[in-house]
mmCIF file of C-alpha atoms and ligand atoms in Angstrom:
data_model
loop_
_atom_site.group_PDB
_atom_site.id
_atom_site.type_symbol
_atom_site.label_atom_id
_atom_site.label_comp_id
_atom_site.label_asym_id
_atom_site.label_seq_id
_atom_site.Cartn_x
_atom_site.Cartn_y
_atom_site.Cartn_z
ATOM 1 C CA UNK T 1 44.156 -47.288 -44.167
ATOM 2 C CA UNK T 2 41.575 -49.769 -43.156
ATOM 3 C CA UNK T 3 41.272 -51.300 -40.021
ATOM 4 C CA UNK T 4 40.003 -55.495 -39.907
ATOM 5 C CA UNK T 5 39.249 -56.534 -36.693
ATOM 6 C CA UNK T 6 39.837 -59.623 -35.841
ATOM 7 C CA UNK T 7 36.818 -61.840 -33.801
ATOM 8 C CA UNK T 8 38.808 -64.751 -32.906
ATOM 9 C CA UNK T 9 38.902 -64.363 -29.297
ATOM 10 C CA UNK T 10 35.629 -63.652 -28.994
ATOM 11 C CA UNK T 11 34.696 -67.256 -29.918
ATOM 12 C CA UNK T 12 38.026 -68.249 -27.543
ATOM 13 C CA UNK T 13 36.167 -67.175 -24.425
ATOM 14 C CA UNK T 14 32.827 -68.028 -25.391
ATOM 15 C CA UNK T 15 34.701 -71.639 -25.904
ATOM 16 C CA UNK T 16 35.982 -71.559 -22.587
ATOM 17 C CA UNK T 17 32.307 -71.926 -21.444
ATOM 18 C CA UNK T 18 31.641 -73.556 -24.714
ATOM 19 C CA UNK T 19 27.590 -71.712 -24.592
ATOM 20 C CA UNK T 20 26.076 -68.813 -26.143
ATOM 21 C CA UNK T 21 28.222 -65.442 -25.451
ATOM 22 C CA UNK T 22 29.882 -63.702 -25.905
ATOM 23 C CA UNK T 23 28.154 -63.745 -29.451
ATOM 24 C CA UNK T 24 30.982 -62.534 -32.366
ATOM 25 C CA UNK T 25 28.011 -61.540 -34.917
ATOM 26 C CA UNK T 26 27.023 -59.034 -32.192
ATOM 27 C CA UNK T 27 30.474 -57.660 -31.396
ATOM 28 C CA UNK T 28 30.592 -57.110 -35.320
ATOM 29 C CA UNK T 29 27.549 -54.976 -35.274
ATOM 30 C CA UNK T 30 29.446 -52.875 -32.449
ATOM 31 C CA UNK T 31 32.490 -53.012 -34.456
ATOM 32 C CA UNK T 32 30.868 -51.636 -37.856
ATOM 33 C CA UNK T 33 29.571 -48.660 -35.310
ATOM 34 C CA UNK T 34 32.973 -47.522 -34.160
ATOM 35 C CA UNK T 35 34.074 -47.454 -37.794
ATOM 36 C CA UNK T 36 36.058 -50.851 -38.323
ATOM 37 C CA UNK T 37 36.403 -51.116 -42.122
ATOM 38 C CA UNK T 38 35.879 -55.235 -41.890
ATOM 39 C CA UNK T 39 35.972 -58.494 -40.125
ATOM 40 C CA UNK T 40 38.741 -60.746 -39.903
ATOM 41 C CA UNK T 41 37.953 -64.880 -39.020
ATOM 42 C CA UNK T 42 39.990 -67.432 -38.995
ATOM 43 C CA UNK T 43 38.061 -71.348 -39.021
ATOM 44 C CA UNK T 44 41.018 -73.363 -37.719
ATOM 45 C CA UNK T 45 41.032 -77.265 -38.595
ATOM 46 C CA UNK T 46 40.459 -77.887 -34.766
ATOM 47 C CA UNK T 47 38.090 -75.160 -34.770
ATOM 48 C CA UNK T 48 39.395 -73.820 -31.756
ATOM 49 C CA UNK T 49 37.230 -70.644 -31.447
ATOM 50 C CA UNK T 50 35.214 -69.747 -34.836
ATOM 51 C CA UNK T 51 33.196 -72.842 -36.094
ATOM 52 C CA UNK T 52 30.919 -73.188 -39.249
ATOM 53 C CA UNK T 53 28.148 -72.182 -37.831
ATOM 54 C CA UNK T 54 30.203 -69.385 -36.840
ATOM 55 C CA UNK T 55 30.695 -68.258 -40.419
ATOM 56 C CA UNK T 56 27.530 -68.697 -41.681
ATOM 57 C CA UNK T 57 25.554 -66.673 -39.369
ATOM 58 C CA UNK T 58 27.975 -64.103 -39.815
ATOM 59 C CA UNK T 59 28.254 -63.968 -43.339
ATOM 60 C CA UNK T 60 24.076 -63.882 -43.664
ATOM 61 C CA UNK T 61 24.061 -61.215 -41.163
ATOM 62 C CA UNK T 62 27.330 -59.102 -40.859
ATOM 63 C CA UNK T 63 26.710 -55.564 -42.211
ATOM 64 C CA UNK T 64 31.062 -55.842 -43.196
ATOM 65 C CA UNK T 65 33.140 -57.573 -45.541
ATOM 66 C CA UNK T 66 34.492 -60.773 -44.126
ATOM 67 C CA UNK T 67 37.914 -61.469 -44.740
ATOM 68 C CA UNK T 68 38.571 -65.457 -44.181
ATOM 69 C CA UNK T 69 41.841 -66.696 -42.702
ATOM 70 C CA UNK T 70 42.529 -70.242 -43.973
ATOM 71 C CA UNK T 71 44.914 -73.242 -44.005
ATOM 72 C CA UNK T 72 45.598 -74.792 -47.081
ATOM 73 C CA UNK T 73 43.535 -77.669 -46.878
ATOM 74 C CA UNK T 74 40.951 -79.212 -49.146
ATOM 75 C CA UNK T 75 37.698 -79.378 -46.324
ATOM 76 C CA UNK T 76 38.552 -76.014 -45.502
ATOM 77 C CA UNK T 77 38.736 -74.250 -48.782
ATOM 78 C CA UNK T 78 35.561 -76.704 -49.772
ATOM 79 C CA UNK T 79 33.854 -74.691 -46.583
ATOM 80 C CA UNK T 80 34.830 -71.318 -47.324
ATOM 81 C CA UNK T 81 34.384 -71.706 -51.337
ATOM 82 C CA UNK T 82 30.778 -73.027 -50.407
ATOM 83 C CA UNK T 83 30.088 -70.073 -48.026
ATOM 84 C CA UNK T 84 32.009 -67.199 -50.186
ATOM 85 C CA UNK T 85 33.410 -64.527 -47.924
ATOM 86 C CA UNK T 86 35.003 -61.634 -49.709
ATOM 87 C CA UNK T 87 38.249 -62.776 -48.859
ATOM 88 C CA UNK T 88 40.091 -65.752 -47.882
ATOM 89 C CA UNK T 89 43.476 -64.725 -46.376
ATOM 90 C CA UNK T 90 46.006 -68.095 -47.003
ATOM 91 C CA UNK T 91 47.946 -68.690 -43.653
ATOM 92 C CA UNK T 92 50.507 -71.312 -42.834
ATOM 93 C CA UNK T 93 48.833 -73.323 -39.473
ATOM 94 C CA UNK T 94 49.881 -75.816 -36.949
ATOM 95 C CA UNK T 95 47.555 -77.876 -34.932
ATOM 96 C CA UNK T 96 50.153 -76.968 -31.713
ATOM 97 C CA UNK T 97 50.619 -73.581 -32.468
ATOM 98 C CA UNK T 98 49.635 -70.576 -29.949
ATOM 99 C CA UNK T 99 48.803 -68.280 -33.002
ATOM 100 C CA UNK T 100 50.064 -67.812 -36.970
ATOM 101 C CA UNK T 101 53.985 -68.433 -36.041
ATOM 102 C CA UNK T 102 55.211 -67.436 -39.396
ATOM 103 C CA UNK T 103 54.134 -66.444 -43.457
ATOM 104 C CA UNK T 104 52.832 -69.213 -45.494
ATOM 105 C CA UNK T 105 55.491 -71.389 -47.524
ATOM 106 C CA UNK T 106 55.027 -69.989 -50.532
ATOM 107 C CA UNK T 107 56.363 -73.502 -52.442
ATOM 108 C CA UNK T 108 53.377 -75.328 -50.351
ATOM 109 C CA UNK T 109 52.163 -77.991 -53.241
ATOM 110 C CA UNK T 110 48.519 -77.184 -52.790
ATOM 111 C CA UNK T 111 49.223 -73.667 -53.195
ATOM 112 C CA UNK T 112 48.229 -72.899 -56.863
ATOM 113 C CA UNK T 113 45.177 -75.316 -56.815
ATOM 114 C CA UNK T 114 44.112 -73.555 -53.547
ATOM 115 C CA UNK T 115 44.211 -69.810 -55.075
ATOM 116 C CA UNK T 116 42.913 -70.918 -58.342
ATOM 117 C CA UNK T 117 39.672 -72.643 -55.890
ATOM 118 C CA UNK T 118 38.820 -68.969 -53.772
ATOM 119 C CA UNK T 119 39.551 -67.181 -57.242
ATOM 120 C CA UNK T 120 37.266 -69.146 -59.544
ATOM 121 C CA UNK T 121 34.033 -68.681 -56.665
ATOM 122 C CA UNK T 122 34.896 -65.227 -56.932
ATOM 123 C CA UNK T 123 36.803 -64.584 -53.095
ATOM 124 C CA UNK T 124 39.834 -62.761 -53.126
ATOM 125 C CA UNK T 125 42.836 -64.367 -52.186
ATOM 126 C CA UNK T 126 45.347 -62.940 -50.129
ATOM 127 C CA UNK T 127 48.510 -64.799 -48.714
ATOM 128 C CA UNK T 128 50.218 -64.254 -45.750
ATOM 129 C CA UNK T 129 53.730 -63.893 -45.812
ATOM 130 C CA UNK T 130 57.050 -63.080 -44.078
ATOM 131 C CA UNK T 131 58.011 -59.744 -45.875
ATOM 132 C CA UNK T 132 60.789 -59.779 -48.129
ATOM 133 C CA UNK T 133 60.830 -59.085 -52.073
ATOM 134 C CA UNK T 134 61.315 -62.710 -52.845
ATOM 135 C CA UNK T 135 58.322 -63.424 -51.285
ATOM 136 C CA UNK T 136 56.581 -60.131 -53.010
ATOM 137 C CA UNK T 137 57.920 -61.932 -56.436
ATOM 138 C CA UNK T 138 56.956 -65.739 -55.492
ATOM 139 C CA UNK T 139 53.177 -63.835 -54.778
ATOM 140 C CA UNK T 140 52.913 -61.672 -57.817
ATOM 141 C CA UNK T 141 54.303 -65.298 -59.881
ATOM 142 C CA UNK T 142 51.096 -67.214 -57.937
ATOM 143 C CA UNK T 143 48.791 -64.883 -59.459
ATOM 144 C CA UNK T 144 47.608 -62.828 -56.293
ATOM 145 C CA UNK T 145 46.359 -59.085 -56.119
ATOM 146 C CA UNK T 146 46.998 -59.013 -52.565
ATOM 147 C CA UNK T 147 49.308 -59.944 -49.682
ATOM 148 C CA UNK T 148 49.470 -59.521 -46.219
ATOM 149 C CA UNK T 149 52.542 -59.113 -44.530
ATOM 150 C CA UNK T 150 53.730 -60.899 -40.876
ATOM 151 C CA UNK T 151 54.322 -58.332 -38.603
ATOM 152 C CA UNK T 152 54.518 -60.547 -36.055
ATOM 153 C CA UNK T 153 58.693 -60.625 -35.597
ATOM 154 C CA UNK T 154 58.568 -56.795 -35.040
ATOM 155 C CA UNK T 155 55.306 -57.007 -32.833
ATOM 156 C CA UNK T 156 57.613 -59.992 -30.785
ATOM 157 C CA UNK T 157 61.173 -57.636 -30.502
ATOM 158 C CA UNK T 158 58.702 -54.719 -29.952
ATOM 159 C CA UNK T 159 57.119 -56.491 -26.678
ATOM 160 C CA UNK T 160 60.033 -57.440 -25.286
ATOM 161 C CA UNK T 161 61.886 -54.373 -25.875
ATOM 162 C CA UNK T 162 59.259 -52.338 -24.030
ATOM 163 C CA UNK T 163 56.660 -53.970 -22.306
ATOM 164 C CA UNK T 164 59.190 -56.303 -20.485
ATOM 165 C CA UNK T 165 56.883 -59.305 -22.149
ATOM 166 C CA UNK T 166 57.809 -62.397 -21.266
ATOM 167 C CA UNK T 167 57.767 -64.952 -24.492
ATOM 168 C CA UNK T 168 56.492 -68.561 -23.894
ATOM 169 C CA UNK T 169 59.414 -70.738 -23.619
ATOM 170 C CA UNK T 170 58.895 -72.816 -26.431
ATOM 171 C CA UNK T 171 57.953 -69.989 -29.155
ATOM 172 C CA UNK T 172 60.673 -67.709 -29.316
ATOM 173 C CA UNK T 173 64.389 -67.317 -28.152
ATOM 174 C CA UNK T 174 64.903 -63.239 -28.388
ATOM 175 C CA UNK T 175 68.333 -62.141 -27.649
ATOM 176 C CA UNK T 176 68.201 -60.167 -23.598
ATOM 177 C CA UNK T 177 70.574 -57.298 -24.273
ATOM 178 C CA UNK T 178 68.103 -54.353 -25.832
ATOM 179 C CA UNK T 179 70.912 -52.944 -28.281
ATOM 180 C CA UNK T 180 70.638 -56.190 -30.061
ATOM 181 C CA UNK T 181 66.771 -55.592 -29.834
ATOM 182 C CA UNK T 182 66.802 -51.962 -31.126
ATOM 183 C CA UNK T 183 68.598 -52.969 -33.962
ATOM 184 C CA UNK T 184 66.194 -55.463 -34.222
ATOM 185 C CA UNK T 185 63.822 -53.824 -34.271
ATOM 186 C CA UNK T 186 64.806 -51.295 -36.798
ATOM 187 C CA UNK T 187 65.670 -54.127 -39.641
ATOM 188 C CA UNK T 188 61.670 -55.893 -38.652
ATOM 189 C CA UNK T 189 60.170 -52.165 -39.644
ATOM 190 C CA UNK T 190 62.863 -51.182 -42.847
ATOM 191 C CA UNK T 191 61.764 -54.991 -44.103
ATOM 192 C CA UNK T 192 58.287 -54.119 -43.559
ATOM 193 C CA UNK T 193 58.595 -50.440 -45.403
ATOM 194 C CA UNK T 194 60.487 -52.302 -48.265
ATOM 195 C CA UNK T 195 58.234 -55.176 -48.728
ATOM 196 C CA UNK T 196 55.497 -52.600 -48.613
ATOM 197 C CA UNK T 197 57.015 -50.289 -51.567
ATOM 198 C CA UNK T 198 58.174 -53.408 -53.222
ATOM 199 C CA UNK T 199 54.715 -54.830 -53.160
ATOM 200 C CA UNK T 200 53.152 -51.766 -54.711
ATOM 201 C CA UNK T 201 55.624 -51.255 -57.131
ATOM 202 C CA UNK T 202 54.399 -54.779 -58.170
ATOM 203 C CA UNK T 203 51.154 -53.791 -58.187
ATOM 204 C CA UNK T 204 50.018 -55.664 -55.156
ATOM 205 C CA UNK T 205 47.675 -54.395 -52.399
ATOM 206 C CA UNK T 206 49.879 -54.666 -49.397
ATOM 207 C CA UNK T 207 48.495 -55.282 -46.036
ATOM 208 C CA UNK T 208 49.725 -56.225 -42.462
ATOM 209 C CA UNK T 209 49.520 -57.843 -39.413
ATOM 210 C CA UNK T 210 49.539 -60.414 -36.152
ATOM 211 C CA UNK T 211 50.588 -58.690 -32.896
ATOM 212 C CA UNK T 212 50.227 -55.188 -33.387
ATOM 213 C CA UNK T 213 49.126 -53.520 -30.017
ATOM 214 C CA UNK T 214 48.120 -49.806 -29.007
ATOM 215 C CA UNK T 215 51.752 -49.311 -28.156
ATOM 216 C CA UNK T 216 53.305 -51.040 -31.314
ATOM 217 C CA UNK T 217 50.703 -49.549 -33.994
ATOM 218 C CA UNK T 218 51.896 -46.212 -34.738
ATOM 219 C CA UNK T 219 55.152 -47.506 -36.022
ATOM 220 C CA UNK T 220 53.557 -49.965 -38.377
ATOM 221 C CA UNK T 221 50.546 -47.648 -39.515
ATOM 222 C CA UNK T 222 53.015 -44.573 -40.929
ATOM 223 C CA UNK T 223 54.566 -46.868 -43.145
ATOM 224 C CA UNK T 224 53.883 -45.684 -47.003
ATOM 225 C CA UNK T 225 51.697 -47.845 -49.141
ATOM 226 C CA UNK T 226 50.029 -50.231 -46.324
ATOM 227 C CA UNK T 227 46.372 -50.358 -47.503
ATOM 228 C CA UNK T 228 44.780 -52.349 -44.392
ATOM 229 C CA UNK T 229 45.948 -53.727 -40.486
ATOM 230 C CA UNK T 230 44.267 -56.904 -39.080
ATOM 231 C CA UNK T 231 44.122 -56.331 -35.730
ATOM 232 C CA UNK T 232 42.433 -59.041 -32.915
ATOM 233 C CA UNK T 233 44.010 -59.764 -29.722
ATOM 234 C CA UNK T 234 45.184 -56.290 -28.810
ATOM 235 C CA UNK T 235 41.682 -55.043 -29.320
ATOM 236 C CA UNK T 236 39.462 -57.748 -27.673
ATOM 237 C CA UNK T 237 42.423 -57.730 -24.768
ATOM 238 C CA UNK T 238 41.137 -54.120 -24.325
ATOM 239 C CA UNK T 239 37.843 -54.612 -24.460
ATOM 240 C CA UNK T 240 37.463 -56.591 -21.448
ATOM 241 C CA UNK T 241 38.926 -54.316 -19.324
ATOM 242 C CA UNK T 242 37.744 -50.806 -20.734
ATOM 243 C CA UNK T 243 33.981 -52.728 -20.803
ATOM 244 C CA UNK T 244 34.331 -53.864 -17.773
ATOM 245 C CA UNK T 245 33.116 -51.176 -14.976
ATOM 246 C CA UNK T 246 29.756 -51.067 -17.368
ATOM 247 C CA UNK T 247 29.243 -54.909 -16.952
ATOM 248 C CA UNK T 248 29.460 -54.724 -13.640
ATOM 249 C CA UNK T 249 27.473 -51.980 -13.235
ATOM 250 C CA UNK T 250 24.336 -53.511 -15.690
ATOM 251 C CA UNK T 251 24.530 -56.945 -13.324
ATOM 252 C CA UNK T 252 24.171 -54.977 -9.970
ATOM 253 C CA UNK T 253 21.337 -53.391 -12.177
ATOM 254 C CA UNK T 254 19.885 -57.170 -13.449
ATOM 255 C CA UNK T 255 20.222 -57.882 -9.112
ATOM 256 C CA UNK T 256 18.162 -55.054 -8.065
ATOM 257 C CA UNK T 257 15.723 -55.556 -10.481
ATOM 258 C CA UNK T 258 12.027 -55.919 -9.152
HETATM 259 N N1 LIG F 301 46.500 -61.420 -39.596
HETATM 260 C C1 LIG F 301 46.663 -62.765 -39.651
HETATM 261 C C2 LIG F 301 46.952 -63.384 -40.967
HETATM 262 C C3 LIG F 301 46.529 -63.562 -38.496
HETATM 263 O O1 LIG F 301 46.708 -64.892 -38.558
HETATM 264 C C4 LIG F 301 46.180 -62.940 -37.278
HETATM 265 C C5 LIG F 301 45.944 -63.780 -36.054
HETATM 266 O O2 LIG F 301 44.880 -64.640 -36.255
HETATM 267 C C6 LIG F 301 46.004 -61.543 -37.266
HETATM 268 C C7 LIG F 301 46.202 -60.807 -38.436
HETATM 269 C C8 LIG F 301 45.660 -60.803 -36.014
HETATM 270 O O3 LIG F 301 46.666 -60.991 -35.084
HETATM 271 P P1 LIG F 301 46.485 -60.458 -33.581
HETATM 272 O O4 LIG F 301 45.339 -61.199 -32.977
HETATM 273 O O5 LIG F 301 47.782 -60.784 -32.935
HETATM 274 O O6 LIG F 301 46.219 -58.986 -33.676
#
């Protein structure tokens, strides 16, 4: 199974400064040297953390494949078709949203035009969806090869469940009581495992993700058939604070410098 890392939040905090680091072309080069199989992006329409420039640099100078999330807009796929990553991932997007709330709408007018765009530049298409098997059929009838699937309602009852995760009010309203949960729980991961075998069974290269954390993973990674996991926030989360005692330790080096 391959693992895509997701840069997004690098850009974030470099955004929060809006300067020069941290860089994501150079967290790619560290991410191709612990093994990740490829890089996920996503260039918003607000451009809230990857921009152009952004994608350029990294597709002239990433040593992975680049795997493109996009909205289904016309500037957007004009960008991407222009700059040709290996794959553009199609995902539903709100200018208010937090993150990805849900799969694409797979009736979306533009939809058709959009795939037939990536696929005549020669960019895979992927679209991300909620998994079920009418959305596996409503794929396969677009033309796709590949899907990836939401996992972000089991990554949601899986937080609360266990890491006693507090939701933002306006995003989610999660029953309290954690029977309700488990069973929860349980449905997210058989849809999952269905949609998977479903998916294959149509031919389809099935992969997954939004929300999956070091906790959460191992649930979602056993499942038969999953070719790929897109993992961001979890990892870069980590990364701060496992890189931290070293960053500290190369400034008081920088500060004692002669
Ligand atoms: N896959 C898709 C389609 C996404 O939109 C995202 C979030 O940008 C991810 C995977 C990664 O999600 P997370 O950052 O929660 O791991």
């Amino acid at each position: 199974m391959r693992l895509g890392l997701n840069i997004d939040h690098i850009a974030t905090l470099r955004e929060a400064r809006k300067i020069h680091e941290p860089d994501p072309l150079e967290a790619i080069f560290i991410a191709k040297n612990a093994g990740v199989d490829l890089i996920t992006l996503h260039l918003r329409e607000d451009r809230r953390h990857i921009h152009e420039d952004d994608v350029k640099s990294i597709l002239k100078h990433a040593p992975l494949p680049i795997n493109a999330e996009c909205a289904i807009d016309p500037e957007i796929t004009k960008i991407l078709c222009h700059l040709r990553p290996f794959k553009a991932t199609l995902v539903p997007e709100r200018r208010a949203e937090i993150t990805t709330e849900g799969g694409l709408n797979l009736k979306h007018p533009q939809l058709k035009d959009t795939i037939k765009a990536y696929a005549d530049c020669g960019i895979e298409v992927a679209l991300f969806i909620d998994p079920s098997v009418q959305n596996l059929e409503l794929a396969c009838a677009l033309g796709v090869k590949v899907v990836e699937l939401h996992t972000g309602k089991f990554s949601n009852v899986f937080n609360t469940l266990y890491t006693g995760f507090k939701h933002h009010k306006n995003r989610l309203d999660l029953p309290k009581d954690s029977a309700t949960l488990k069973n929860m729980l349980e449905e997210s991961l058989e849809e999952l495992a269905q949609s998977t075998l479903a998916g294959q069974k149509m031919g389809l290269e099935v992969c997954a993700g939004h929300g999956l954390n070091y906790a959460s993973v191992g649930l979602v990674a056993r499942l038969e058939g999953l070719s790929e996991l897109n993992i961001g926030h979890a990892i870069i989360a980590r990364a701060v604070i496992v890189g931290l005692e070293q960053a500290i330790k190369s400034m008081q080096e920088a500060m004692h410098a002669r």
